[in-house]
Amino acid sequence: MSEKDPHRQPDDTIAEGARARARGRPRDACPYPLNSPERTGWLEGYDGSPADRAPDRPLDNG
């Protein structure tokens, strides 16, 4: 029986990306096609931040 589920949740790709980074794989090792939701999820997991969120602004030192 295969572990691949065609109806898997998008969070699975996020976990895959995070595991890839933890194992030292390069970012360009993403196995999903350009402009796919799976690739977006994988890269979110790899980078550790949601793709649709702007970067945090620096804190003021005042």
Tab-separated table of C-alpha atoms in Angstrom:
chain	number	residue	atom	x	y	z
A	1	MET	CA	0.000	0.000	0.000
A	2	SER	CA	1.314	3.423	-0.928
A	3	GLU	CA	1.768	6.331	1.472
A	4	LYS	CA	0.757	8.801	-1.290
A	5	ASP	CA	-2.808	10.007	-0.824
A	6	PRO	CA	-4.263	11.943	-3.779
A	7	HIS	CA	-6.639	13.696	-1.371
A	8	ARG	CA	-4.011	14.839	1.115
A	9	GLN	CA	-4.348	18.159	2.870
A	10	PRO	CA	-2.165	21.114	1.763
A	11	ASP	CA	-0.494	21.101	5.197
A	12	ASP	CA	1.270	17.898	4.169
A	13	THR	CA	3.312	19.811	1.599
A	14	ILE	CA	4.246	22.370	4.254
A	15	ALA	CA	5.538	19.576	6.482
A	16	GLU	CA	7.414	18.065	3.518
A	17	GLY	CA	9.182	21.373	2.865
A	18	ALA	CA	10.098	21.790	6.511
A	19	ARG	CA	11.508	18.249	6.647
A	20	ALA	CA	13.516	18.865	3.472
A	21	ARG	CA	15.158	21.929	5.014
A	22	ALA	CA	15.846	20.097	8.276
A	23	ARG	CA	17.555	17.342	6.286
A	24	GLY	CA	19.764	19.849	4.468
A	25	ARG	CA	18.150	19.609	1.029
A	26	PRO	CA	18.427	22.688	-1.217
A	27	ARG	CA	15.408	24.927	-1.762
A	28	ASP	CA	15.368	24.116	-5.467
A	29	ALA	CA	14.763	20.441	-4.617
A	30	CYS	CA	11.023	21.151	-4.472
A	31	PRO	CA	9.342	18.335	-6.436
A	32	TYR	CA	6.211	20.285	-7.375
A	33	PRO	CA	5.579	22.238	-10.600
A	34	LEU	CA	5.821	26.028	-10.809
A	35	ASN	CA	2.698	27.979	-9.857
A	36	SER	CA	1.051	24.986	-8.164
A	37	PRO	CA	-0.545	25.164	-4.709
A	38	GLU	CA	1.613	22.216	-3.670
A	39	ARG	CA	4.801	24.104	-4.558
A	40	THR	CA	3.590	27.138	-2.612
A	41	GLY	CA	2.946	24.952	0.435
A	42	TRP	CA	6.277	23.164	0.124
A	43	LEU	CA	8.165	26.464	-0.078
A	44	GLU	CA	6.208	27.862	2.886
A	45	GLY	CA	7.341	24.892	4.931
A	46	TYR	CA	10.903	25.192	3.683
A	47	ASP	CA	11.096	28.936	4.367
A	48	GLY	CA	9.120	28.768	7.603
A	49	SER	CA	6.730	31.550	6.645
A	50	PRO	CA	3.440	31.842	4.738
A	51	ALA	CA	3.832	33.002	1.140
A	52	ASP	CA	0.872	35.388	1.343
A	53	ARG	CA	2.165	37.266	4.380
A	54	ALA	CA	4.348	40.335	4.154
A	55	PRO	CA	7.644	40.209	6.038
A	56	ASP	CA	7.627	41.511	9.588
A	57	ARG	CA	8.786	45.077	9.994
A	58	PRO	CA	11.860	45.728	12.135
A	59	LEU	CA	11.219	46.659	15.743
A	60	ASP	CA	11.858	50.252	16.741
A	61	ASN	CA	14.548	50.722	19.341
A	62	GLY	CA	12.736	53.553	21.012
